[in-house]
mmCIF file with all atom_site columns, C-alpha atoms in Angstrom:
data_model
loop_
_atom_site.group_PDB
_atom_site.id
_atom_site.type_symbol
_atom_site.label_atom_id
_atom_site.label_alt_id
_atom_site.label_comp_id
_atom_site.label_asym_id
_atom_site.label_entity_id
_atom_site.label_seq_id
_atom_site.pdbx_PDB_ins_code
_atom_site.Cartn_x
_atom_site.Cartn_y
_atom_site.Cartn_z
_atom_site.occupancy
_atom_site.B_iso_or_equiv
_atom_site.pdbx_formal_charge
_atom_site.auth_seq_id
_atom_site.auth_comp_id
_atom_site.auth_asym_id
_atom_site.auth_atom_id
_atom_site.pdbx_PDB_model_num
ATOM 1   C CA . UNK A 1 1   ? -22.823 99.361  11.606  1.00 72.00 ? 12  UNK A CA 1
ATOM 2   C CA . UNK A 1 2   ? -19.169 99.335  10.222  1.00 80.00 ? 13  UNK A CA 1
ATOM 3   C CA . UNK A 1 3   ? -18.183 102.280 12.426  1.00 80.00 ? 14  UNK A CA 1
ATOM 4   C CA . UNK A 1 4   ? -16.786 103.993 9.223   1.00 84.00 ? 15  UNK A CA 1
ATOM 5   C CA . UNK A 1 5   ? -17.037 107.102 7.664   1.00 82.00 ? 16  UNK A CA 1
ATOM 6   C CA . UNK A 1 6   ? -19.795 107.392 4.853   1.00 86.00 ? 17  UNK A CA 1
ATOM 7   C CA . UNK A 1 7   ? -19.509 108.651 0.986   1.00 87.00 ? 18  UNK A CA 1
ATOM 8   C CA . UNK A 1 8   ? -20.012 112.285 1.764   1.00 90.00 ? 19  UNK A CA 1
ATOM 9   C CA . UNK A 1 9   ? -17.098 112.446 3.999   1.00 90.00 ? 20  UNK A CA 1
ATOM 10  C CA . UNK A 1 10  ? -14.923 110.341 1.900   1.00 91.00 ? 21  UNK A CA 1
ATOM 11  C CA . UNK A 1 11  ? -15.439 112.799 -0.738  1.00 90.00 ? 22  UNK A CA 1
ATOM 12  C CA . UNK A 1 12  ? -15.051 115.742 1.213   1.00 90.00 ? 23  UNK A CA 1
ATOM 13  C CA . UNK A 1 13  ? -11.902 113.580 2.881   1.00 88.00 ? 24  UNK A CA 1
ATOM 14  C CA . UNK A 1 14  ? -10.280 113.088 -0.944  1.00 89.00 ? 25  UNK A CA 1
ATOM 15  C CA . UNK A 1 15  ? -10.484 116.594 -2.330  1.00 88.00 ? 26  UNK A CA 1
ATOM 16  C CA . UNK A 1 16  ? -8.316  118.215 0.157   1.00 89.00 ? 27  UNK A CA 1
ATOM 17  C CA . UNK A 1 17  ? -6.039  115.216 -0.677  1.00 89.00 ? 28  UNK A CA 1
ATOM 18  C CA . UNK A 1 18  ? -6.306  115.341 -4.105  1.00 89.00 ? 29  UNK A CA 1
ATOM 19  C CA . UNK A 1 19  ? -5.554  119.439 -3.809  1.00 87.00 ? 30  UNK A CA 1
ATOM 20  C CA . UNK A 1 20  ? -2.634  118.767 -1.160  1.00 88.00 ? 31  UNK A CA 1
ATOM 21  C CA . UNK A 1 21  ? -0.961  115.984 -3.804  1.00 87.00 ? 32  UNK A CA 1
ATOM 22  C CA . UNK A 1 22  ? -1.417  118.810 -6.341  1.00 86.00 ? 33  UNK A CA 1
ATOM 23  C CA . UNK A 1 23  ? -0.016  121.509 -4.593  1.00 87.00 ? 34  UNK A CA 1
ATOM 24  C CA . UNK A 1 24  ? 2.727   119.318 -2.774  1.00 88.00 ? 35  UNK A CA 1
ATOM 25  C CA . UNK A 1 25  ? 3.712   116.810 -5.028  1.00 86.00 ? 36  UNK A CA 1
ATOM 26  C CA . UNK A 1 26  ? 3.004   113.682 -3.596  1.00 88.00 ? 37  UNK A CA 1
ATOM 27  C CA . UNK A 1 27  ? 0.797   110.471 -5.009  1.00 89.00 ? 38  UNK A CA 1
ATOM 28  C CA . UNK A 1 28  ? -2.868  109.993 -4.027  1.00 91.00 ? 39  UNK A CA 1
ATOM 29  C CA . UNK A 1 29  ? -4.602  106.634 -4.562  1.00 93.00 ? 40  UNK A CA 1
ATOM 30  C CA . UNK A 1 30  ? -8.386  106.110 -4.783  1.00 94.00 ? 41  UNK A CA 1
ATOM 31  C CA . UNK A 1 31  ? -8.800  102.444 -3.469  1.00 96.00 ? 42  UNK A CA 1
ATOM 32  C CA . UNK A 1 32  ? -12.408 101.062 -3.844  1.00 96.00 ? 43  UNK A CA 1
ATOM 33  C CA . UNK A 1 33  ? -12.503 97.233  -2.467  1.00 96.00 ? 44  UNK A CA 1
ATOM 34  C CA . UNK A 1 34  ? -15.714 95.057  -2.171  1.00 95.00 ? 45  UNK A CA 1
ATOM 35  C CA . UNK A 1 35  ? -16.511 91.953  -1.136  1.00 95.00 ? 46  UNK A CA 1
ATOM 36  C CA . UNK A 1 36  ? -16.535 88.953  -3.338  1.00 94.00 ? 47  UNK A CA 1
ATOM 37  C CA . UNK A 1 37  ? -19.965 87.422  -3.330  1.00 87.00 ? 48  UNK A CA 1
ATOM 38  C CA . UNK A 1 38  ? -21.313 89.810  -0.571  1.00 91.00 ? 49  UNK A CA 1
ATOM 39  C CA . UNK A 1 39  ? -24.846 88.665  -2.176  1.00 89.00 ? 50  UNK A CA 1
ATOM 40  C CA . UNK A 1 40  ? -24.645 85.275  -1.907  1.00 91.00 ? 51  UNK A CA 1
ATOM 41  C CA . UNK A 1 41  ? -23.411 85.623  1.717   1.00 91.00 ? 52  UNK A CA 1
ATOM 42  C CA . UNK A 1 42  ? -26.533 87.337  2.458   1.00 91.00 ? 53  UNK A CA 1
ATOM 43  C CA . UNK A 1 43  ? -28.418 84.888  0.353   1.00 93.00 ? 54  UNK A CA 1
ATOM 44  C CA . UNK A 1 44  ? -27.581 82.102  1.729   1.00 93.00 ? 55  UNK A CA 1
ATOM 45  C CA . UNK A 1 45  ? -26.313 82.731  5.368   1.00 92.00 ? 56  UNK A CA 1
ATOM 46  C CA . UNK A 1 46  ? -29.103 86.320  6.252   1.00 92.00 ? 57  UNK A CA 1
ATOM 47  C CA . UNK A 1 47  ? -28.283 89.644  6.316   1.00 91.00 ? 58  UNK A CA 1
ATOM 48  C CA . UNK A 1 48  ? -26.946 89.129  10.107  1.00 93.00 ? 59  UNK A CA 1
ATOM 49  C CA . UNK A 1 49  ? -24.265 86.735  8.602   1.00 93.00 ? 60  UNK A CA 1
ATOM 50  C CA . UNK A 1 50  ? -23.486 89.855  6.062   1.00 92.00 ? 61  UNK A CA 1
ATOM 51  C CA . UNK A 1 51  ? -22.991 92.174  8.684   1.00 92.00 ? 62  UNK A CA 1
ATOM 52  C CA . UNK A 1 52  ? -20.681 89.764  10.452  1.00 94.00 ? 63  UNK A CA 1
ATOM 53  C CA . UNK A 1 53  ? -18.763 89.698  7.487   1.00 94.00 ? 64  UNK A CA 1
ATOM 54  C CA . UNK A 1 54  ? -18.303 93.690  7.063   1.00 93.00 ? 65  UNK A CA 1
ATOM 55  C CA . UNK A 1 55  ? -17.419 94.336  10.584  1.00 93.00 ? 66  UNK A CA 1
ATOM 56  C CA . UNK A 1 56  ? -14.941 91.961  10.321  1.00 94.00 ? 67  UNK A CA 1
ATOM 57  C CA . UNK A 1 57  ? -13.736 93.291  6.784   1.00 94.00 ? 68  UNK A CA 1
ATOM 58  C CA . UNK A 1 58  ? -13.569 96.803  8.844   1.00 93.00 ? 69  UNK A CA 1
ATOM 59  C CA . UNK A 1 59  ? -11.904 95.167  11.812  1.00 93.00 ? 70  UNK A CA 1
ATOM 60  C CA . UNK A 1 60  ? -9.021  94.124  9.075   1.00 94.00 ? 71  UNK A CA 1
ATOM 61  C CA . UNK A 1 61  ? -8.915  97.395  7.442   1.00 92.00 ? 72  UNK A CA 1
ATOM 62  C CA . UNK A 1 62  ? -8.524  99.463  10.676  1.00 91.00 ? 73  UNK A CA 1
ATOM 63  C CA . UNK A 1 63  ? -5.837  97.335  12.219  1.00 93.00 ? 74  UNK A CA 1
ATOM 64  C CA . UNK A 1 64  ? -3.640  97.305  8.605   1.00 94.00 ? 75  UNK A CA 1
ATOM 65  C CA . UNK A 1 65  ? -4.290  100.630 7.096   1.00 93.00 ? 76  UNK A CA 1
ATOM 66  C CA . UNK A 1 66  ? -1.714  103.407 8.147   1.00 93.00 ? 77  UNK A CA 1
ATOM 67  C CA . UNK A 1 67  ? -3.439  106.165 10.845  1.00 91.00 ? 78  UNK A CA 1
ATOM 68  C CA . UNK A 1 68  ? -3.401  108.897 7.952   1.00 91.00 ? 79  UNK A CA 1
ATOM 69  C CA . UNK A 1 69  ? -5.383  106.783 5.368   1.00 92.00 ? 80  UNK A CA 1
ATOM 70  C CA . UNK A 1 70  ? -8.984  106.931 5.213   1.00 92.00 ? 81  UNK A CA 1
ATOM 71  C CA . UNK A 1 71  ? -11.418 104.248 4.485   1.00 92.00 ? 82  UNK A CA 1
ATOM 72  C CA . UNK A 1 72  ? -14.996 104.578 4.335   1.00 90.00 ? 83  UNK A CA 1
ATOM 73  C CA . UNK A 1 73  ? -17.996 102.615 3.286   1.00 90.00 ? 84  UNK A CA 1
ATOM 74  C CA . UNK A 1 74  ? -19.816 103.568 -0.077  1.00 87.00 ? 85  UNK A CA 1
ATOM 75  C CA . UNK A 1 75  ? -22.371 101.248 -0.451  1.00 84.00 ? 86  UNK A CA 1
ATOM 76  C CA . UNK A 1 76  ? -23.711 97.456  0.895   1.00 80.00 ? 87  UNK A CA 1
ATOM 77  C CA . UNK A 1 77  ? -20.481 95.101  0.304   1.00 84.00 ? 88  UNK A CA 1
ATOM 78  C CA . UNK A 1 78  ? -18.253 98.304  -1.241  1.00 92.00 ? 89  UNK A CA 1
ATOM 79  C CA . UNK A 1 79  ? -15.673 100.566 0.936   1.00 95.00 ? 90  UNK A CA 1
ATOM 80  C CA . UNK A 1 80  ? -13.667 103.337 -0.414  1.00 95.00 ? 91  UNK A CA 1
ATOM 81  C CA . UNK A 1 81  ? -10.036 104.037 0.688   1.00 94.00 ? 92  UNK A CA 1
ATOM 82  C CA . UNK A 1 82  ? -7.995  107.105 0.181   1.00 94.00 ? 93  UNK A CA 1
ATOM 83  C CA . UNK A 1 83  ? -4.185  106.886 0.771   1.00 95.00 ? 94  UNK A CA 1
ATOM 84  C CA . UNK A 1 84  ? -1.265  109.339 -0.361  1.00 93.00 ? 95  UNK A CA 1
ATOM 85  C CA . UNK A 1 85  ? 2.671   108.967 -0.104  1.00 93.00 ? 96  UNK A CA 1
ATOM 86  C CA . UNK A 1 86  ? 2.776   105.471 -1.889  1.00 93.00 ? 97  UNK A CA 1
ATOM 87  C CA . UNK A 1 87  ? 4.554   103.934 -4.981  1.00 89.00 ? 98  UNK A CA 1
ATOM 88  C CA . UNK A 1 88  ? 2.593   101.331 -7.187  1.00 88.00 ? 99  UNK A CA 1
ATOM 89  C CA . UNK A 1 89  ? 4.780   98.923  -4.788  1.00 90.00 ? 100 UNK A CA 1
ATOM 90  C CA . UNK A 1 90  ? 3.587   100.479 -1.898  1.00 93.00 ? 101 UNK A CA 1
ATOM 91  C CA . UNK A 1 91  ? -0.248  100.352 -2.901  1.00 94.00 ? 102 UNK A CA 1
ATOM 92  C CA . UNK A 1 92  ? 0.325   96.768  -3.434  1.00 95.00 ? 103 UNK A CA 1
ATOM 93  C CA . UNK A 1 93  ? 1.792   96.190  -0.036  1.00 95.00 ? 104 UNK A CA 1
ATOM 94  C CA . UNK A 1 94  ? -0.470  98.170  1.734   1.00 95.00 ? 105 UNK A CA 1
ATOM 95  C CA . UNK A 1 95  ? -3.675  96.272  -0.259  1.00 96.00 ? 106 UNK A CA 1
ATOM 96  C CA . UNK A 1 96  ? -2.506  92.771  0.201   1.00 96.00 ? 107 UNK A CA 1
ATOM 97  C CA . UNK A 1 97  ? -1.672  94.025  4.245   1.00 95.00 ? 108 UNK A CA 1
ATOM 98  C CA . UNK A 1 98  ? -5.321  93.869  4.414   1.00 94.00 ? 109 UNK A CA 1
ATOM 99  C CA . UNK A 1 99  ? -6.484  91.325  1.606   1.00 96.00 ? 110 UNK A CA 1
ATOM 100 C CA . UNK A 1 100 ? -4.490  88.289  2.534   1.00 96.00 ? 111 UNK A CA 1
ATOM 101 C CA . UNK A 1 101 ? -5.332  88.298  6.299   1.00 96.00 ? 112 UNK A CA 1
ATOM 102 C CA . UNK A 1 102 ? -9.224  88.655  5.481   1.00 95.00 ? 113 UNK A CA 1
ATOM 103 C CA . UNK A 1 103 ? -9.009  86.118  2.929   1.00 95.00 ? 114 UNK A CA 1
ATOM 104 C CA . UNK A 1 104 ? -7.684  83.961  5.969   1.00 95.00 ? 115 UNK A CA 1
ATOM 105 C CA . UNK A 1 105 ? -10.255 84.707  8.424   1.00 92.00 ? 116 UNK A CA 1
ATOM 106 C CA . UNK A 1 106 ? -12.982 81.913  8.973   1.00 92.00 ? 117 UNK A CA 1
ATOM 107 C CA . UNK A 1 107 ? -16.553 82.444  9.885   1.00 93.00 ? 118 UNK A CA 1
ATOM 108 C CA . UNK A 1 108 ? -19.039 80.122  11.207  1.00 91.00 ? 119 UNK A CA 1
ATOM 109 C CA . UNK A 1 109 ? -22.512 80.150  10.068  1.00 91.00 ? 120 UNK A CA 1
ATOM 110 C CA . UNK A 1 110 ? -25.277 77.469  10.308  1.00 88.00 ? 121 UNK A CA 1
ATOM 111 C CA . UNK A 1 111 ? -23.026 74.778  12.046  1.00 89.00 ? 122 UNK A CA 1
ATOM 112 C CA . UNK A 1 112 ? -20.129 75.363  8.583   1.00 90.00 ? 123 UNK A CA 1
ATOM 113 C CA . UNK A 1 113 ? -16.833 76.765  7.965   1.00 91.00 ? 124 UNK A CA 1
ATOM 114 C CA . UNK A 1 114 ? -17.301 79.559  5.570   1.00 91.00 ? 125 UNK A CA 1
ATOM 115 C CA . UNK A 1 115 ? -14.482 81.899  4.012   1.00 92.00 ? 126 UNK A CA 1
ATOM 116 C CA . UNK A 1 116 ? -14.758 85.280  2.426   1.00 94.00 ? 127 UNK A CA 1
ATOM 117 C CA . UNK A 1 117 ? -12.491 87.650  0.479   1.00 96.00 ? 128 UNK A CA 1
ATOM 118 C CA . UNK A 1 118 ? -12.333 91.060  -1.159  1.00 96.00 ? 129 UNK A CA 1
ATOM 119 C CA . UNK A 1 119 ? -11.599 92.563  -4.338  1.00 97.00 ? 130 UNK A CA 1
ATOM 120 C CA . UNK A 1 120 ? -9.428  95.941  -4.948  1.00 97.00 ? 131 UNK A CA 1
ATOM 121 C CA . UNK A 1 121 ? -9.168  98.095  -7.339  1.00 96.00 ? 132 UNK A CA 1
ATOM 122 C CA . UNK A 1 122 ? -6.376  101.056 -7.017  1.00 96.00 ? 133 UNK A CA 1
ATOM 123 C CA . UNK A 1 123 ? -6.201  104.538 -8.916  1.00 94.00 ? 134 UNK A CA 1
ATOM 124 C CA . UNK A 1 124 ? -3.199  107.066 -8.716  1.00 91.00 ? 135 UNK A CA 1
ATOM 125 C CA . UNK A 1 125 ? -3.192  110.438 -9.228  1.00 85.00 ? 136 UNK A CA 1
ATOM 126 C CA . UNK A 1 126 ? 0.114   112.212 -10.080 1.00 77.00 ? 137 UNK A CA 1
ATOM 127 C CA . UNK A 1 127 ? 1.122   115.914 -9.220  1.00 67.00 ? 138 UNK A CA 1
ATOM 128 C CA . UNK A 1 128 ? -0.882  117.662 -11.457 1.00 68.00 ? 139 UNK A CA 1
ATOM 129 C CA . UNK A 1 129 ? -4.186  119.726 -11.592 1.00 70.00 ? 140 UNK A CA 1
ATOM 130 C CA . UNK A 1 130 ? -6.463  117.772 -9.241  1.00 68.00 ? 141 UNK A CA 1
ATOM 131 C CA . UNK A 1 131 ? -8.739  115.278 -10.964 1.00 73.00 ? 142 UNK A CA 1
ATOM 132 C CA . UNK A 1 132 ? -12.537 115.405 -10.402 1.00 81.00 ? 143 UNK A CA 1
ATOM 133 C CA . UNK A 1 133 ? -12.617 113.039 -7.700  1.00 87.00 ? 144 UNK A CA 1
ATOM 134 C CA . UNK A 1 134 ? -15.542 111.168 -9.609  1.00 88.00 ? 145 UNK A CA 1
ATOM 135 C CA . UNK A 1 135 ? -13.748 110.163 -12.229 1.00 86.00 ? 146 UNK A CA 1
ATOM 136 C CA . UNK A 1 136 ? -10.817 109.105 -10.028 1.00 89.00 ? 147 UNK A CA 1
ATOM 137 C CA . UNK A 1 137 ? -13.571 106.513 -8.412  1.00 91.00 ? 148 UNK A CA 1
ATOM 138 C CA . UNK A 1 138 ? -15.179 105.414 -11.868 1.00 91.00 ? 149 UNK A CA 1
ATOM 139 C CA . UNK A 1 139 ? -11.515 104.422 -12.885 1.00 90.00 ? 150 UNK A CA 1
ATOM 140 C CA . UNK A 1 140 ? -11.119 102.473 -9.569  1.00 93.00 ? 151 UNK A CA 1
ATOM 141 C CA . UNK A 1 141 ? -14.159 100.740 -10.067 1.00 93.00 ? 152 UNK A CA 1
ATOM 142 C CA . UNK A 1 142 ? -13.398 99.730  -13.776 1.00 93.00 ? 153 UNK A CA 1
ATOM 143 C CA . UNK A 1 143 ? -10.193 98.438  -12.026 1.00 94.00 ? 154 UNK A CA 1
ATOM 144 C CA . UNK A 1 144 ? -12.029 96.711  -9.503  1.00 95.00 ? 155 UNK A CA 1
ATOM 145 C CA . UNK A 1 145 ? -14.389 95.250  -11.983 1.00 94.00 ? 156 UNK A CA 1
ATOM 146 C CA . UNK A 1 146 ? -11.551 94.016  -13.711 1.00 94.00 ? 157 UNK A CA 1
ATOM 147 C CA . UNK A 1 147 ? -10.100 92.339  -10.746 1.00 95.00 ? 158 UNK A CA 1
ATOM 148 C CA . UNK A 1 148 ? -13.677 90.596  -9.541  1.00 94.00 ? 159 UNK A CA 1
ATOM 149 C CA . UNK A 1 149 ? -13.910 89.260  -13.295 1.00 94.00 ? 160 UNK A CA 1
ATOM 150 C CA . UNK A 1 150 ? -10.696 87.743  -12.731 1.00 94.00 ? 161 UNK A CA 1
ATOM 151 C CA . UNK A 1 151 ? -11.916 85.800  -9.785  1.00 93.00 ? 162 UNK A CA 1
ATOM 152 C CA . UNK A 1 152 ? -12.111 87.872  -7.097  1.00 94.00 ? 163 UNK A CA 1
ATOM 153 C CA . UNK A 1 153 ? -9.272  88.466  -4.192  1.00 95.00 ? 164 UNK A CA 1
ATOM 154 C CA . UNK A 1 154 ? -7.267  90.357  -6.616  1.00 94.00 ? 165 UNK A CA 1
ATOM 155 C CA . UNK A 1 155 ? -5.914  93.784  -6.881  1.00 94.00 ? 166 UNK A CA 1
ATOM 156 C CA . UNK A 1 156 ? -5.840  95.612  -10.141 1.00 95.00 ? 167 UNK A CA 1
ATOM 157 C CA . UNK A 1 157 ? -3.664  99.065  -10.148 1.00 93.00 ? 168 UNK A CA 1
ATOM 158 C CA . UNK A 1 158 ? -4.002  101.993 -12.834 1.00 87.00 ? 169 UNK A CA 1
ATOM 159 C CA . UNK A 1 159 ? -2.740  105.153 -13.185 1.00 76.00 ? 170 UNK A CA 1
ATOM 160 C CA . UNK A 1 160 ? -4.742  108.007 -13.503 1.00 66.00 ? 171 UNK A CA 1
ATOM 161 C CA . UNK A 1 161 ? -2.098  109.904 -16.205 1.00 48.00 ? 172 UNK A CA 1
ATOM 162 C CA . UNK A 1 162 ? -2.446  106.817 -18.013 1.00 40.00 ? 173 UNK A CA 1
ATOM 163 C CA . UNK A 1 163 ? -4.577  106.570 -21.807 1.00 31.00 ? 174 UNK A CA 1
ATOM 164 C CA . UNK A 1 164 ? -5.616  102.945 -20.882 1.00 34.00 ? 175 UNK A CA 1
ATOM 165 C CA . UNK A 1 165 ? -7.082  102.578 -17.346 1.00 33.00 ? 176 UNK A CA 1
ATOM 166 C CA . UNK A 1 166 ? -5.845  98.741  -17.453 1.00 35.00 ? 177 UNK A CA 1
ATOM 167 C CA . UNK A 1 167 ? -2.657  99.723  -18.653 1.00 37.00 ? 178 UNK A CA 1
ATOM 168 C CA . UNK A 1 168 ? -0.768  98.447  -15.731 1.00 41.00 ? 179 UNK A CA 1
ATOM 169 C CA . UNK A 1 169 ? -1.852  95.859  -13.658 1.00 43.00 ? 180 UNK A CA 1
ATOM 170 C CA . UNK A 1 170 ? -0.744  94.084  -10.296 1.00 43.00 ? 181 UNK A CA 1
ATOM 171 C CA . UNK A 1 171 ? -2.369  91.099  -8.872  1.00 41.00 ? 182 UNK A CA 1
ATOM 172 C CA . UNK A 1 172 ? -1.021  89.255  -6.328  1.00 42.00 ? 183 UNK A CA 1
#
């Protein structure tokens, strides 16, 4: 539906990224981003309303992401970005490049105005021995938890060398 690559190909996508940032010295991020109340959407507007909503998320993401990063869906309302080269400044750029203008967009569905944003949570990985990429994503999504529970259309960014995985936060 989305267009996008799925899980298995993200995976495949991030551990030659993870090894190049090990063996080059350069950051990789593990983005996960879902949309805020993606149920409810559904719920209360159908599935076909949903799916309006996640092409459009996708429309955002391909038109603001940088040609070398790679985003892919992981599940319903959930999409998985991998991105290298980028400072905890950077990420934050490069998120909100995509969050603000989607949390702009309007939708019409059954005659009303309705408005939808997304949620981001950002991981980086340091030169070092590559990280199990799994455990790169289950920090992301503790991040991204973090960020929904603060209201949603957030950004929360960690460090993977980090103790703490909410050790250092960003939202915009």
């Amino acid at each position: 539906m989305t267009g996008l690559p799925n899980r298995v190909a993200i995976q495949e996508w991030a551990t030659w990224q993870l090894k190049g940032g090990a063996e080059n010295g350069y950051p990789v991020w593990v983005v996960l981003a879902e949309v805020d109340s993606f149920g409810e959407i559904n719920e209360k507007w159908g599935r076909e309303a949903g799916h309006t909503v996640l092409k459009d998320f996708t429309k955002v993401m391909k038109e603001k992401l940088r040609s070398s990063d790679m985003c892919g869906r992981v599940s319903d309302g959930k999409f998985c970005f991998i991105m290298t080269h980028l400072s905890n400044s950077g990420i934050a750029t490069a998120i909100d490049r995509c969050r603000c203008p989607f949390a702009e967009h309007q939708f019409t569905f059954g005659g009303k105005i309705v408005t939808a944003t997304a949620s981001f949570g950002a991981i980086r990985f340091d030169p070092a021995p590559a990280p199990d990429f799994a455990s790169l994503v289950r920090d992301a999504g503790k991040a991204l938890y973090s960020a929904k529970q603060a209201g949603g259309n957030q950004c929360r960014i960690v460090s993977a060398h980090k103790p703490a995985w909410d050790s250092q936060e960003n939202s915009p």
